[in-house]
CSV table of C-alpha atoms in Angstrom, one decimal:
chain,number,residue,atom,x,y,z
A,431,UNK,CA,4.4,65.2,47.6
A,432,UNK,CA,5.3,62.6,44.1
A,433,UNK,CA,9.0,62.9,45.3
A,434,UNK,CA,7.7,61.8,49.1
A,435,UNK,CA,6.0,59.3,47.3
A,436,UNK,CA,9.0,57.6,45.1
A,437,UNK,CA,11.4,57.7,47.7
A,438,UNK,CA,8.3,55.5,50.5
A,439,UNK,CA,8.0,53.0,47.5
A,440,UNK,CA,12.2,53.3,46.8
A,441,UNK,CA,12.0,52.3,51.3
A,442,UNK,CA,10.0,49.9,51.1
A,443,UNK,CA,11.2,48.1,48.4
A,444,UNK,CA,14.6,48.1,49.6
A,445,UNK,CA,13.1,46.5,53.6
A,446,UNK,CA,11.3,43.8,51.6
A,447,UNK,CA,15.0,42.3,49.6
A,448,UNK,CA,16.2,43.0,52.5
A,449,UNK,CA,13.5,40.8,54.5
A,450,UNK,CA,13.4,38.0,51.7
A,451,UNK,CA,17.3,37.8,51.6
A,452,UNK,CA,17.1,37.2,55.1
A,453,UNK,CA,14.1,34.5,55.1
A,454,UNK,CA,15.8,32.8,52.2
A,455,UNK,CA,19.2,33.2,54.5
A,456,UNK,CA,17.5,31.9,57.8
A,457,UNK,CA,16.3,29.6,55.6
A,458,UNK,CA,19.0,28.0,54.1
A,459,UNK,CA,20.8,28.0,57.2
A,460,UNK,CA,18.1,25.9,59.1
A,461,UNK,CA,18.4,23.4,56.1
A,462,UNK,CA,22.0,23.3,56.6
A,463,UNK,CA,21.6,22.4,60.5
A,464,UNK,CA,18.8,19.7,59.7
A,465,UNK,CA,21.6,18.0,57.0
A,466,UNK,CA,22.8,15.3,59.8
A,467,UNK,CA,26.1,13.8,59.8
A,468,UNK,CA,27.1,10.0,59.0
A,469,UNK,CA,28.0,7.9,62.0
A,470,UNK,CA,30.3,5.0,61.5
A,471,UNK,CA,30.4,3.2,64.4
A,472,UNK,CA,33.8,1.1,64.9
A,473,UNK,CA,33.4,-0.8,68.2
A,474,UNK,CA,37.2,-0.5,68.6
A,475,UNK,CA,39.8,1.8,69.7
A,476,UNK,CA,41.2,4.1,67.5
A,477,UNK,CA,44.3,1.9,64.9
A,478,UNK,CA,43.2,-1.1,64.4
A,479,UNK,CA,42.4,-2.3,60.9
A,480,UNK,CA,38.4,-1.3,60.7
A,481,UNK,CA,39.2,2.4,62.4
A,482,UNK,CA,41.8,2.6,59.7
A,483,UNK,CA,39.5,1.3,56.6
A,484,UNK,CA,36.8,3.2,57.5
A,485,UNK,CA,38.8,6.8,57.8
A,486,UNK,CA,39.9,6.2,54.2
A,487,UNK,CA,36.6,6.4,53.1
A,488,UNK,CA,34.8,7.8,55.0
A,489,UNK,CA,35.8,11.4,53.6
A,490,UNK,CA,35.2,10.1,49.6
A,491,UNK,CA,31.3,9.7,51.5
A,492,UNK,CA,31.0,12.4,52.1
A,493,UNK,CA,31.8,14.0,48.7
A,494,UNK,CA,29.6,11.5,47.3
A,495,UNK,CA,26.0,11.9,49.8
A,496,UNK,CA,27.0,16.0,50.2
A,497,UNK,CA,26.6,15.7,54.2
A,498,UNK,CA,29.7,14.9,56.9
A,499,UNK,CA,29.8,11.0,57.6
A,500,UNK,CA,32.1,10.8,60.7
A,501,UNK,CA,33.6,8.7,62.3
A,502,UNK,CA,33.2,7.7,66.2
A,503,UNK,CA,35.2,5.2,67.9
A,504,UNK,CA,33.2,2.7,70.5
A,505,UNK,CA,35.1,0.7,71.9
A,506,UNK,CA,34.5,-1.6,75.3
A,507,UNK,CA,34.1,-5.6,75.7
A,508,UNK,CA,35.5,-6.4,72.5
A,509,UNK,CA,33.2,-4.6,70.1
A,510,UNK,CA,30.1,-5.3,71.8
A,511,UNK,CA,29.5,-1.8,73.3
A,512,UNK,CA,29.6,-0.1,69.8
A,513,UNK,CA,27.5,-3.1,68.2
A,514,UNK,CA,25.1,-2.9,70.1
A,515,UNK,CA,24.7,0.9,70.0
A,516,UNK,CA,23.7,0.6,66.3
A,517,UNK,CA,21.8,-2.1,67.6
A,518,UNK,CA,19.4,-0.3,69.0
A,519,UNK,CA,19.6,2.7,66.8
A,520,UNK,CA,17.3,4.3,64.5
A,521,UNK,CA,17.0,2.4,60.8
A,522,UNK,CA,17.2,6.1,59.1
A,523,UNK,CA,20.8,6.0,57.6
A,524,UNK,CA,22.2,7.8,60.1
A,525,UNK,CA,24.2,5.4,62.0
A,526,UNK,CA,26.4,2.3,60.2
A,527,UNK,CA,28.3,0.0,61.7
A,528,UNK,CA,31.9,-0.9,60.6
A,529,UNK,CA,31.7,-4.4,61.6
A,530,UNK,CA,34.8,-7.0,61.0
A,531,UNK,CA,35.0,-10.7,60.5
A,532,UNK,CA,35.6,-11.5,64.3
A,533,UNK,CA,33.1,-9.2,66.2
A,534,UNK,CA,30.1,-10.2,63.4
A,535,UNK,CA,31.5,-13.4,62.1
A,536,UNK,CA,33.3,-15.2,65.5
A,537,UNK,CA,32.2,-13.6,68.1
A,538,UNK,CA,29.0,-14.7,68.7
A,539,UNK,CA,29.1,-18.2,68.1
A,540,UNK,CA,31.2,-18.2,71.9
A,541,UNK,CA,29.4,-15.5,73.4
A,542,UNK,CA,25.3,-16.2,73.7
A,543,UNK,CA,23.9,-13.7,75.3
A,544,UNK,CA,25.0,-10.6,73.6
A,545,UNK,CA,22.6,-8.0,73.9
A,546,UNK,CA,22.0,-8.3,69.8
A,547,UNK,CA,22.0,-10.8,66.8
A,548,UNK,CA,23.7,-10.3,64.3
A,549,UNK,CA,21.5,-11.6,62.0
A,550,UNK,CA,18.3,-10.4,63.2
A,551,UNK,CA,19.8,-7.4,64.3
A,552,UNK,CA,20.9,-5.9,61.6
A,553,UNK,CA,20.9,-5.3,57.5
A,554,UNK,CA,23.8,-5.9,55.8
A,555,UNK,CA,25.1,-2.7,53.3
A,556,UNK,CA,28.6,-3.8,51.5
A,557,UNK,CA,31.9,-5.4,52.2
A,558,UNK,CA,34.9,-2.4,52.6
A,559,UNK,CA,38.1,-4.6,52.1
A,560,UNK,CA,39.4,-8.5,52.9
A,561,UNK,CA,42.6,-9.4,54.0
A,562,UNK,CA,44.3,-13.1,54.3
A,563,UNK,CA,46.0,-14.0,57.3
A,564,UNK,CA,49.5,-15.5,57.6
A,565,UNK,CA,50.7,-18.1,59.9
A,566,UNK,CA,54.0,-16.9,62.3
A,567,UNK,CA,56.7,-18.3,63.7
A,568,UNK,CA,59.4,-17.2,66.0
A,569,UNK,CA,62.9,-17.8,64.3
A,570,UNK,CA,63.7,-19.6,66.9
A,571,UNK,CA,61.2,-22.6,65.7
A,572,UNK,CA,62.9,-25.2,63.4
A,573,UNK,CA,60.7,-25.3,60.3
A,574,UNK,CA,61.8,-23.3,57.0
A,575,UNK,CA,58.3,-24.1,56.1
A,576,UNK,CA,54.7,-25.5,56.5
A,577,UNK,CA,55.2,-28.8,56.3
A,578,UNK,CA,58.1,-29.1,58.8
A,579,UNK,CA,56.1,-27.1,61.3
A,580,UNK,CA,54.0,-29.2,61.1
A,581,UNK,CA,55.9,-32.5,61.6
A,582,UNK,CA,57.4,-30.7,64.5
A,583,UNK,CA,53.7,-29.4,66.3
A,584,UNK,CA,53.5,-33.0,66.4
A,585,UNK,CA,56.5,-34.3,67.0
A,586,UNK,CA,56.3,-31.6,70.4
A,587,UNK,CA,52.5,-31.5,71.8
A,588,UNK,CA,52.1,-28.9,73.4
A,589,UNK,CA,54.6,-27.1,73.4
A,590,UNK,CA,54.0,-24.7,70.8
A,591,UNK,CA,51.7,-21.6,71.5
A,592,UNK,CA,50.3,-19.3,69.6
A,593,UNK,CA,49.0,-16.4,70.4
A,594,UNK,CA,46.1,-14.6,69.5
A,595,UNK,CA,43.8,-11.6,70.6
A,596,UNK,CA,41.3,-13.2,72.3
A,597,UNK,CA,38.8,-16.1,73.1
A,598,UNK,CA,36.5,-16.4,70.1
A,599,UNK,CA,38.8,-14.1,68.1
A,600,UNK,CA,39.4,-15.1,64.7
A,601,UNK,CA,43.0,-15.4,64.9
A,602,UNK,CA,42.0,-17.6,67.8
A,603,UNK,CA,39.5,-20.1,65.4
A,604,UNK,CA,41.4,-19.7,62.5
A,605,UNK,CA,44.3,-21.4,65.0
A,606,UNK,CA,42.2,-24.2,66.4
A,607,UNK,CA,40.8,-24.4,62.6
A,608,UNK,CA,44.7,-25.1,61.4
A,609,UNK,CA,45.0,-27.8,64.1
A,610,UNK,CA,42.3,-29.4,63.5
A,611,UNK,CA,42.9,-29.8,60.1
A,612,UNK,CA,46.4,-30.4,60.3
A,613,UNK,CA,46.8,-32.5,63.6
A,614,UNK,CA,48.8,-30.6,65.7
A,615,UNK,CA,48.6,-30.2,69.1
A,616,UNK,CA,49.1,-26.4,70.0
A,617,UNK,CA,48.5,-24.4,73.2
A,618,UNK,CA,45.9,-21.3,73.5
A,619,UNK,CA,47.7,-18.3,74.7
A,620,UNK,CA,45.2,-15.0,74.0
A,621,UNK,CA,46.0,-11.6,75.0
A,622,UNK,CA,44.0,-8.8,75.7
A,623,UNK,CA,44.1,-7.4,71.6
A,624,UNK,CA,46.2,-8.2,68.5
A,625,UNK,CA,49.5,-6.0,69.3
A,626,UNK,CA,50.3,-7.2,72.8
A,627,UNK,CA,50.1,-11.1,70.6
A,628,UNK,CA,52.7,-10.1,68.0
A,629,UNK,CA,54.3,-8.6,70.8
A,630,UNK,CA,54.8,-11.5,72.1
A,631,UNK,CA,55.6,-13.4,69.3
A,632,UNK,CA,58.5,-10.8,69.1
A,633,UNK,CA,60.0,-11.7,71.9
A,634,UNK,CA,59.5,-14.9,71.8
A,635,UNK,CA,56.8,-15.5,75.0
A,636,UNK,CA,55.5,-18.0,72.1
A,637,UNK,CA,56.4,-19.4,69.1
A,638,UNK,CA,53.5,-19.0,66.5
A,639,UNK,CA,50.4,-16.3,65.7
A,640,UNK,CA,48.4,-16.3,63.0
A,641,UNK,CA,48.1,-12.4,62.1
A,642,UNK,CA,46.2,-10.3,59.6
A,643,UNK,CA,48.7,-10.0,56.8
A,644,UNK,CA,48.2,-6.1,57.0
A,645,UNK,CA,50.0,-6.4,60.3
A,646,UNK,CA,52.5,-9.4,59.5
A,647,UNK,CA,54.4,-7.7,57.4
A,648,UNK,CA,56.2,-4.4,58.7
A,649,UNK,CA,57.7,-8.1,61.2
A,650,UNK,CA,58.6,-10.3,58.4
A,651,UNK,CA,60.1,-8.1,56.5
A,652,UNK,CA,62.3,-6.8,59.4
A,653,UNK,CA,62.9,-11.0,60.2
A,654,UNK,CA,61.8,-10.8,63.5
A,655,UNK,CA,58.9,-13.6,62.1
A,656,UNK,CA,59.0,-16.1,59.9
A,657,UNK,CA,56.0,-16.4,57.5
A,658,UNK,CA,55.0,-19.8,56.6
A,659,UNK,CA,52.0,-19.7,54.9
A,660,UNK,CA,48.7,-17.7,53.5
A,661,UNK,CA,45.5,-18.5,54.7
A,662,UNK,CA,44.3,-18.1,51.9
A,663,UNK,CA,43.5,-18.8,47.8
A,664,UNK,CA,45.5,-17.3,46.2
A,665,UNK,CA,49.2,-16.2,48.2
A,666,UNK,CA,49.5,-12.2,49.1
A,667,UNK,CA,51.0,-10.1,46.5
A,668,UNK,CA,53.1,-8.3,49.2
A,669,UNK,CA,54.7,-12.0,50.4
A,670,UNK,CA,54.1,-13.2,47.0
A,671,UNK,CA,57.2,-16.7,47.6
A,672,UNK,CA,54.8,-16.6,50.9
A,673,UNK,CA,53.0,-19.9,49.9
A,674,UNK,CA,49.3,-20.7,51.0
A,675,UNK,CA,48.2,-23.5,52.9
A,676,UNK,CA,46.7,-25.5,50.2
A,677,UNK,CA,50.0,-25.3,48.1
A,678,UNK,CA,51.5,-26.6,51.2
A,679,UNK,CA,48.9,-29.5,51.4
A,680,UNK,CA,47.0,-27.9,54.3
A,681,UNK,CA,43.1,-27.9,52.6
A,682,UNK,CA,40.0,-26.4,54.2
A,683,UNK,CA,41.9,-23.7,56.1
A,684,UNK,CA,40.8,-20.5,54.1
A,685,UNK,CA,39.4,-17.2,56.1
A,686,UNK,CA,39.5,-13.8,55.7
A,687,UNK,CA,38.6,-10.6,57.8
A,688,UNK,CA,36.8,-8.9,56.2
A,689,UNK,CA,35.0,-4.9,58.1
A,690,UNK,CA,31.9,-4.4,56.1
A,691,UNK,CA,29.2,-1.4,56.4
A,692,UNK,CA,25.5,-2.3,57.8
A,693,UNK,CA,22.4,-0.7,58.9
A,694,UNK,CA,20.0,-1.3,61.7
A,695,UNK,CA,17.6,-3.8,60.7
A,696,UNK,CA,14.3,-2.5,59.1
A,697,UNK,CA,16.8,-0.2,57.8
A,698,UNK,CA,14.4,0.8,54.0
A,699,UNK,CA,15.8,-1.2,51.3
A,700,UNK,CA,16.0,1.8,49.1
A,701,UNK,CA,18.6,2.9,51.9
A,702,UNK,CA,20.3,0.7,52.1
A,703,UNK,CA,21.0,0.3,48.4
A,704,UNK,CA,21.6,4.0,48.2
A,705,UNK,CA,24.2,3.6,50.8
A,706,UNK,CA,26.2,0.0,49.1
A,707,UNK,CA,26.2,1.7,45.3
A,708,UNK,CA,27.9,5.2,47.5
A,709,UNK,CA,30.6,2.2,49.1
A,710,UNK,CA,30.8,0.4,45.6
A,711,UNK,CA,31.7,4.0,43.7
A,712,UNK,CA,34.5,5.0,46.5
A,713,UNK,CA,35.3,1.3,46.9
A,714,UNK,CA,36.3,1.7,42.9
A,715,UNK,CA,38.4,4.4,42.8
A,716,UNK,CA,41.6,4.2,41.8
A,717,UNK,CA,43.1,6.2,45.3
A,718,UNK,CA,41.2,4.1,47.3
A,719,UNK,CA,42.2,0.6,45.4
A,720,UNK,CA,46.0,1.7,46.0
A,721,UNK,CA,46.0,2.9,49.7
A,722,UNK,CA,44.2,-0.6,50.7
A,723,UNK,CA,46.7,-2.3,48.7
A,724,UNK,CA,49.8,-0.2,50.8
A,725,UNK,CA,48.0,-1.8,53.8
A,726,UNK,CA,48.1,-5.6,52.5
A,727,UNK,CA,44.5,-5.3,52.2
A,728,UNK,CA,41.9,-5.3,48.6
A,729,UNK,CA,39.0,-3.4,48.2
A,730,UNK,CA,35.8,-5.9,48.0
A,731,UNK,CA,32.6,-4.2,46.6
A,732,UNK,CA,30.2,-6.3,46.3
A,733,UNK,CA,25.8,-6.7,47.4
A,734,UNK,CA,24.0,-6.6,50.4
A,735,UNK,CA,22.9,-10.0,49.8
A,736,UNK,CA,26.8,-11.9,49.2
A,737,UNK,CA,27.7,-9.7,53.0
A,738,UNK,CA,24.5,-11.5,54.4
A,739,UNK,CA,25.9,-15.3,53.1
A,740,UNK,CA,29.7,-14.0,53.7
A,741,UNK,CA,28.8,-13.4,56.9
A,742,UNK,CA,26.7,-16.8,57.5
A,743,UNK,CA,29.3,-18.8,56.2
A,744,UNK,CA,31.7,-17.9,58.7
A,745,UNK,CA,29.5,-18.3,61.9
A,746,UNK,CA,28.8,-21.7,60.6
A,747,UNK,CA,32.4,-22.8,59.8
A,748,UNK,CA,33.2,-20.9,63.6
A,749,UNK,CA,30.5,-22.7,65.2
A,750,UNK,CA,32.0,-25.7,63.7
A,751,UNK,CA,35.8,-25.1,65.7
A,752,UNK,CA,34.3,-23.5,68.5
A,753,UNK,CA,32.2,-27.2,69.1
A,754,UNK,CA,34.9,-29.5,67.8
A,755,UNK,CA,37.7,-27.8,69.8
A,756,UNK,CA,34.6,-27.5,73.1
A,757,UNK,CA,36.1,-23.7,72.9
A,758,UNK,CA,34.5,-21.8,76.6
A,759,UNK,CA,34.0,-17.9,76.4
A,760,UNK,CA,36.1,-16.5,79.8
């Protein structure tokens, strides 16, 4: 009788242990399934600067945040489709916009009926990287520096056609800013993206283009385009022999390309601060800096307030350019 009772008790203990183990397993599995991934929404197709930058930082954010961080491309309408999706998402930290200087700081000054307000509908988190712009010309243009180019453009009003990635892009507005500061009379030829515009420069279809340094480097190094000036306060380390605009007598024409993270408006301040801290920790890593340097851009850690100030500054600058140049949307 005692033997049967002992066997019964051992069976009960074993069963309880199995149930407890199964319960723990189910709880942990359920908890893992409840951890939603963080989506970095890039409002453009794969392969562009914002997409590449997001894919550089995503794995590091995954490691720091202990949850999957994935890049999701939502192209269309010049970035408006992806941006609107984030603007209308819950401010719970699972949907993050990878905004750009063009889509957030330039386009809104030209397109009045966007389905979002870049100031009202977003909480700035932090800048990811910044990059300079370089003024390039086709080798057929008889100029070896910015002064010679400006003189040639003034002597041949309208003869210089410049390309951009579209009306309202920073390449477009930056070129108009250059024209306003120098008195050069240029003809704008918009393309559906920076790549076709750059290709048009290489074939001689256009004579000038203001382009991000990182994407212009291969053409410059191959001698297919000439770099005449950098539209920034300092020279680019990858193009040390190309002087800035200011060094060549053109002031007030500095502007940068940037990508940055934004949460939907009304995101809790603690959530914004935590994501900002994680982002800055990633940008401080030497291998991340090296990856960005190879792309011709610089890691740009900072605060949400600094990003907010940068955005407002860009909006004010480009609004003035749009008004002075009487630029109209397509």
